[in-house]
Short mmCIF file of C-alpha atoms in Angstrom, two decimals:
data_model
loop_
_atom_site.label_atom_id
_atom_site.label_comp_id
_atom_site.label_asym_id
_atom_site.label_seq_id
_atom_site.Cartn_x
_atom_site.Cartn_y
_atom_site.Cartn_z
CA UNK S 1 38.12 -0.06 44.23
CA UNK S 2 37.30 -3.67 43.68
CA UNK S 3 35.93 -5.81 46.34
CA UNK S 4 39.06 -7.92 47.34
CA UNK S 5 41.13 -4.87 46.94
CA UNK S 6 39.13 -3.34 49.59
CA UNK S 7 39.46 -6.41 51.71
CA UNK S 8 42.83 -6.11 51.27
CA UNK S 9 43.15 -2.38 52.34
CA UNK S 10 41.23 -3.24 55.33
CA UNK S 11 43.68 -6.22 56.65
CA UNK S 12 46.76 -3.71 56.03
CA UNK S 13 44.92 -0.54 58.41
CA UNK S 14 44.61 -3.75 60.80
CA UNK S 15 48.05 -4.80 60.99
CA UNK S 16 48.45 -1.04 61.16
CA UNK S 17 46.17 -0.38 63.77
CA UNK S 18 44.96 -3.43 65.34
CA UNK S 19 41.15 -2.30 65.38
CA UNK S 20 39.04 -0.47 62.97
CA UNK S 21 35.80 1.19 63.12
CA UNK S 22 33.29 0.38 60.64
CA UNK S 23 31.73 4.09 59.84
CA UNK S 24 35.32 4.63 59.46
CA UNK S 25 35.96 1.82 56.73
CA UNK S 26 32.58 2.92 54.83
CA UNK S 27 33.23 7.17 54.71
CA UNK S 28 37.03 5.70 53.76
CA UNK S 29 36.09 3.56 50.49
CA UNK S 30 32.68 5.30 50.18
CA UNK S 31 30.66 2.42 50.18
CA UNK S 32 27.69 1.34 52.53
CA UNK S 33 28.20 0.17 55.97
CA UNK S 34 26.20 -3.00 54.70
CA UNK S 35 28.93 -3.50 52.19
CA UNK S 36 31.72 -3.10 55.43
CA UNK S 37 29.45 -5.74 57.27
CA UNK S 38 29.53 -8.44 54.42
CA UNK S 39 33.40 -7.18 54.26
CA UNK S 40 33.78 -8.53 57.63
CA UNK S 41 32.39 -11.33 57.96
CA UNK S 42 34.15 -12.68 55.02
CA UNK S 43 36.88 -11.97 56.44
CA UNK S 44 36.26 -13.04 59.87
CA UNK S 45 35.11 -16.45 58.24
CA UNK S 46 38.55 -16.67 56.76
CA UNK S 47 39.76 -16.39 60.09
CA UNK S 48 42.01 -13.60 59.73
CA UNK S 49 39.57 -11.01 62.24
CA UNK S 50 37.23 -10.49 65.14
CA UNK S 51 34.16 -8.85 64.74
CA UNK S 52 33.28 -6.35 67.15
CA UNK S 53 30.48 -4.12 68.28
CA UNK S 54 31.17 -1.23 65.80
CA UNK S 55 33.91 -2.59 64.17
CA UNK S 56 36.68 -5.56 64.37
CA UNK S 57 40.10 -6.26 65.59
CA UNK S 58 42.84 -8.76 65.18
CA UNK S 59 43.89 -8.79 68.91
CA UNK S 60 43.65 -11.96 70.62
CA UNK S 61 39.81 -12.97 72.02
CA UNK S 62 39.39 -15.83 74.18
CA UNK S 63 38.64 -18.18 71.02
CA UNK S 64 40.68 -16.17 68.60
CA UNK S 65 43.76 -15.75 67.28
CA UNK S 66 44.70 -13.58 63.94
CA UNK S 67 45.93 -15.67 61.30
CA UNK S 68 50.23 -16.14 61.10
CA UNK S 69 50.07 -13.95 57.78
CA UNK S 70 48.62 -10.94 59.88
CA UNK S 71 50.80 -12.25 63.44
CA UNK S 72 54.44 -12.53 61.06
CA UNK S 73 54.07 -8.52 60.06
CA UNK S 74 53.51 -7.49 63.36
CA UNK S 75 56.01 -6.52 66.17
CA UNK S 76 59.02 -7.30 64.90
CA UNK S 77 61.38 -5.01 67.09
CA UNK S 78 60.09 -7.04 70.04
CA UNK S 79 60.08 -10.91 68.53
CA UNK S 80 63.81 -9.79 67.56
CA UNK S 81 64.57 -8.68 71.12
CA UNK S 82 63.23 -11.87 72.68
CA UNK S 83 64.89 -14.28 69.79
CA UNK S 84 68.14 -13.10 70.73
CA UNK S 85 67.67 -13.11 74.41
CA UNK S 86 66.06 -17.16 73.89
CA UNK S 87 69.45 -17.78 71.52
CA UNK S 88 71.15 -17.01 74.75
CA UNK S 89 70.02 -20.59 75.87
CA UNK S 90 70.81 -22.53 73.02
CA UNK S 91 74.95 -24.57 72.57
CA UNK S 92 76.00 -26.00 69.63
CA UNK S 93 75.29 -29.98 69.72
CA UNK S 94 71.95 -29.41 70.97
CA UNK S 95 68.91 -30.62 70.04
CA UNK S 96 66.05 -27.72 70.06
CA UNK S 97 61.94 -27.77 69.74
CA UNK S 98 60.58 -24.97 68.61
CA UNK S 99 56.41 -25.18 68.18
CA UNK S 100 54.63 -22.79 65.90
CA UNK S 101 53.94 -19.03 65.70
CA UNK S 102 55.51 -16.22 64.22
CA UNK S 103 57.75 -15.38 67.45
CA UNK S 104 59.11 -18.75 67.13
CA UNK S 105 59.81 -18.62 63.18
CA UNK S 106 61.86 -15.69 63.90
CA UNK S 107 63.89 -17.55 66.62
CA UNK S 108 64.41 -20.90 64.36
CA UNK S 109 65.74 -18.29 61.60
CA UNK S 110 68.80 -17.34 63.58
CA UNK S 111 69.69 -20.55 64.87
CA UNK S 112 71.98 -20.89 62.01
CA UNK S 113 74.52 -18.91 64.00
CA UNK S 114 74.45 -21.54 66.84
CA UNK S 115 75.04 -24.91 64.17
CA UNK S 116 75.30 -27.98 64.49
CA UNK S 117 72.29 -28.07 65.77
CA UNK S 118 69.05 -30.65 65.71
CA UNK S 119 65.72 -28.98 65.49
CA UNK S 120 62.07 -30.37 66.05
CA UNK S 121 59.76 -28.50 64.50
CA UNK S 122 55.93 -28.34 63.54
CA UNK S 123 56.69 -24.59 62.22
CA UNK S 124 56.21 -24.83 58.53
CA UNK S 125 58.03 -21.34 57.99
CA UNK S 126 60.91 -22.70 60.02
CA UNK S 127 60.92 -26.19 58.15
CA UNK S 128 61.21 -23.69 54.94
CA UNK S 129 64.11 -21.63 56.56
CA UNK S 130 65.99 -24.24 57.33
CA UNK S 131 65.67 -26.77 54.74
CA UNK S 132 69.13 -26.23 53.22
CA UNK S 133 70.95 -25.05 55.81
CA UNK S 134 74.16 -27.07 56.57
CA UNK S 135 75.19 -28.11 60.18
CA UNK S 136 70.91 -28.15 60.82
CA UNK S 137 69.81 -31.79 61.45
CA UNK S 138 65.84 -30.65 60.55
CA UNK S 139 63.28 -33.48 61.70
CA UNK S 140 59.74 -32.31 60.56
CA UNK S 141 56.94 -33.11 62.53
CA UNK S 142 54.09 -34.11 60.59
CA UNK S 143 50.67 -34.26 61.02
CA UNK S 144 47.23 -31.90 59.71
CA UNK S 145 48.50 -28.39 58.56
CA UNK S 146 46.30 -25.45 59.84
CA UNK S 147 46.82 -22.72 57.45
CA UNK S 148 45.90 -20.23 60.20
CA UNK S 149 49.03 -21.56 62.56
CA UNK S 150 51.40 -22.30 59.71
CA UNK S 151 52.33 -25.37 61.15
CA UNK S 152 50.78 -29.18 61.73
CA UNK S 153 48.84 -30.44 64.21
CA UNK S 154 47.14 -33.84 65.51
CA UNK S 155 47.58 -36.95 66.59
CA UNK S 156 50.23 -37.89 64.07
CA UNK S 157 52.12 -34.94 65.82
CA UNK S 158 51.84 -35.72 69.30
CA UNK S 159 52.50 -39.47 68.39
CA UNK S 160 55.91 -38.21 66.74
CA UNK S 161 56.90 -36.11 69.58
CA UNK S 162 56.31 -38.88 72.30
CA UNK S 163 59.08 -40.88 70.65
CA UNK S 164 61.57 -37.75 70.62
CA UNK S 165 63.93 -36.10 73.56
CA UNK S 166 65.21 -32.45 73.35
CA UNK S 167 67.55 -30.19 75.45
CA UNK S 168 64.84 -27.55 75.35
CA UNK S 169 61.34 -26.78 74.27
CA UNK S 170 60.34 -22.68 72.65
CA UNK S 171 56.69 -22.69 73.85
CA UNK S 172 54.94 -19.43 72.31
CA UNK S 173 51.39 -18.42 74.37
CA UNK S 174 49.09 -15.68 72.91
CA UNK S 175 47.81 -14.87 76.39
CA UNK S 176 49.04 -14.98 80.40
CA UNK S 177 46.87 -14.56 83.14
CA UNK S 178 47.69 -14.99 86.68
CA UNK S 179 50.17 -17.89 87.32
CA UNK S 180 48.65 -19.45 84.11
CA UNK S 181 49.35 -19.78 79.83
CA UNK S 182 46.27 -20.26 78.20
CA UNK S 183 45.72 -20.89 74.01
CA UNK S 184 42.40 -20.77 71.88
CA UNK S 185 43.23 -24.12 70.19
CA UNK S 186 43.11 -27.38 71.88
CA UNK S 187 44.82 -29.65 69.09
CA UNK S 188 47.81 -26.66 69.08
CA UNK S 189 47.93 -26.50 72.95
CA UNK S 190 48.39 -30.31 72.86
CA UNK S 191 50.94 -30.19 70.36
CA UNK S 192 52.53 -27.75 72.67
CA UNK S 193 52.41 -30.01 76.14
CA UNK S 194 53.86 -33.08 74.30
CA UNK S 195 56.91 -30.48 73.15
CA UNK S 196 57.08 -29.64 76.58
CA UNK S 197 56.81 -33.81 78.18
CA UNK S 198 59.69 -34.34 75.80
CA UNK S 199 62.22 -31.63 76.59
CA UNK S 200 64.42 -31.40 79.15
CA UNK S 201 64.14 -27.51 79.83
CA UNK S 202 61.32 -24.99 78.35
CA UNK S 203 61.02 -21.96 77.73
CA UNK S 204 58.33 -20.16 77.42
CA UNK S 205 57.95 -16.69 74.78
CA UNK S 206 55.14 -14.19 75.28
CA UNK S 207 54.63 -10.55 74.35
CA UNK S 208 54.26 -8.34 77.55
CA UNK S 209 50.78 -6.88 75.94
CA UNK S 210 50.03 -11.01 76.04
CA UNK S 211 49.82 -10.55 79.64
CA UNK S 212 46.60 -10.17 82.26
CA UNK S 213 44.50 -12.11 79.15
CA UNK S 214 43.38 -15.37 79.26
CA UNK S 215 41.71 -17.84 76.25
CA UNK S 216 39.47 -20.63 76.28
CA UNK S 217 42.06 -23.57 77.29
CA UNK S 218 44.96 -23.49 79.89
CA UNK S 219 48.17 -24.46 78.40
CA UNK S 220 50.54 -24.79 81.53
CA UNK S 221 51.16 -23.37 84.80
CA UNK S 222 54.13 -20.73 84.65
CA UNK S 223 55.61 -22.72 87.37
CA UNK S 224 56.41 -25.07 84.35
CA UNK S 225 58.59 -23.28 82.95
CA UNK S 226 62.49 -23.01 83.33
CA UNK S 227 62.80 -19.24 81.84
CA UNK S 228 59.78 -16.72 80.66
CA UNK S 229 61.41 -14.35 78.25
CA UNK S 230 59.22 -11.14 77.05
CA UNK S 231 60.27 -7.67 75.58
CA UNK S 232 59.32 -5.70 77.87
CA UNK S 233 57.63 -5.30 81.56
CA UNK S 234 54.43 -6.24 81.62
CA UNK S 235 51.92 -4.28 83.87
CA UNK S 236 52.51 -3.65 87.56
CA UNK S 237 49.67 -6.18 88.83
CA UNK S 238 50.86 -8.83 86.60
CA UNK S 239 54.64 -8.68 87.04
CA UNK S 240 53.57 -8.09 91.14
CA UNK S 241 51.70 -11.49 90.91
CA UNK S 242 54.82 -13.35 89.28
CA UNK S 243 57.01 -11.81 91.96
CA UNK S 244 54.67 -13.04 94.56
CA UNK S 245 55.17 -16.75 93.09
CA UNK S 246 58.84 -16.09 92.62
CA UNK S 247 58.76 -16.91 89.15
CA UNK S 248 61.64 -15.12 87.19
CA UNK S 249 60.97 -13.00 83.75
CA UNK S 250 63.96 -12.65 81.40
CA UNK S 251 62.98 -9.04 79.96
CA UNK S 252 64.97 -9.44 76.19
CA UNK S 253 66.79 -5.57 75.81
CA UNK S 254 68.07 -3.99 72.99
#
């Protein structure tokens, strides 16, 4: 097997399996465990793993988040679920912000069935989607594209956004701890404050496994929020602490 077909066949048993062990990966393509290493951290440079002790994973870290190729292949029973349940919010004549992620590109694909509609996006799958759709008024956000995030950040962003009102702001988090959204990326969770200054309502997206984890930079207080919609319960400590604030979660259902 040749080198970036074995790269390859590692990135598929981790959208598989989330982790992988590295004596695994070198018995599997019967190659060294030094080859696995240099595997790796190729990989891991590219951004689309973690390294970890024995192995690596693409689940969230505190500074890391697996690349939208890897993120737009997984779950997609549950990002279904919770784009219809966020549809729910959304009349025709509105004007929607939707930020970036994979959750969200799902959501801005279906909002076809709730036209005319004006969406604000920095979601370069969702700016493809919904390029030549009629009854969409589309304004692109521009700014620097991060491959990784498959959208465009910076201060050309933020600058666009402070001149722009919405009905209501999709806010995606990759982690939830306590009364608190966090993000890895400062220029994405400022991309994602500004969407939330310039909206009238948000709405915040998470996947219930998102919850009790936390990453480098706080993106908002919960208590910012106007819904939380997940797929499913999170744990009993962490639901128990959002009942203790009061704050509602919108569980999206079949």
């Amino acid at each position: 097997m040749k080198r970036e077909e074995r790269r390859q066949a590692i990135m598929d048993l981790l959208v598989e399996a989330r982790a992988v062990d590295l004596d695994d990966l070198a018995d599997r393509f019967a190659v060294s465990k030094m080859t696995i290493h240099r595997d790796l951290d190729d990989l891991e440079q590219a951004g689309l793993l973690r390294k970890v002790r024995g192995g690596a994973t693409i689940e969230a870290g505190t500074q890391f988040e697996s690349d939208f190729r890897i993120r737009e292949l997984q779950d997609g029973a549950a990002k279904a679920r919770m784009a219809r349940a966020a549809l729910d919010l959304i009349e025709p004549g509105m004007t929607v912000m939707i930020n970036d992620g994979s959750m969200a590109a799902l959501l801005g694909a279906s909002l076809v069935d709730k036209r005319p509609l004006t969406v604000i996006t920095n979601n370069a799958a969702i700016l493809d989607l919904l390029k030549n759709e009629a009854g969409i008024t589309l304004i692109a956000l521009g700014g620097v594209f991060s491959a990784k995030f498959n959208g465009f950040f910076g201060v050309v962003t933020e600058g666009a956004l402070a001149r722009l009102r919405a009905d209501i702001a999709f806010i995606s988090s990759p982690a939830v701890s306590g009364l608190q959204a966090f993000h890895m990326d400062d220029a994405v969770v400022r991309a994602k404050r500004a969407m939330m200054a310039a909206s009238a309502r948000c709405c915040l997206l998470i996947n219930h496994a998102r919850f009790g984890r936390s990453a480098l930079h706080v993106l908002a207080d919960l208590t910012e929020f106007d819904t939380i919609i997940t797929d499913d319960a999170p744990a009993p400590e962490d639901r128990a602490a959002l009942d203790r604030a009061g704050i509602a979660l919108t569980i999206a259902k079949d």
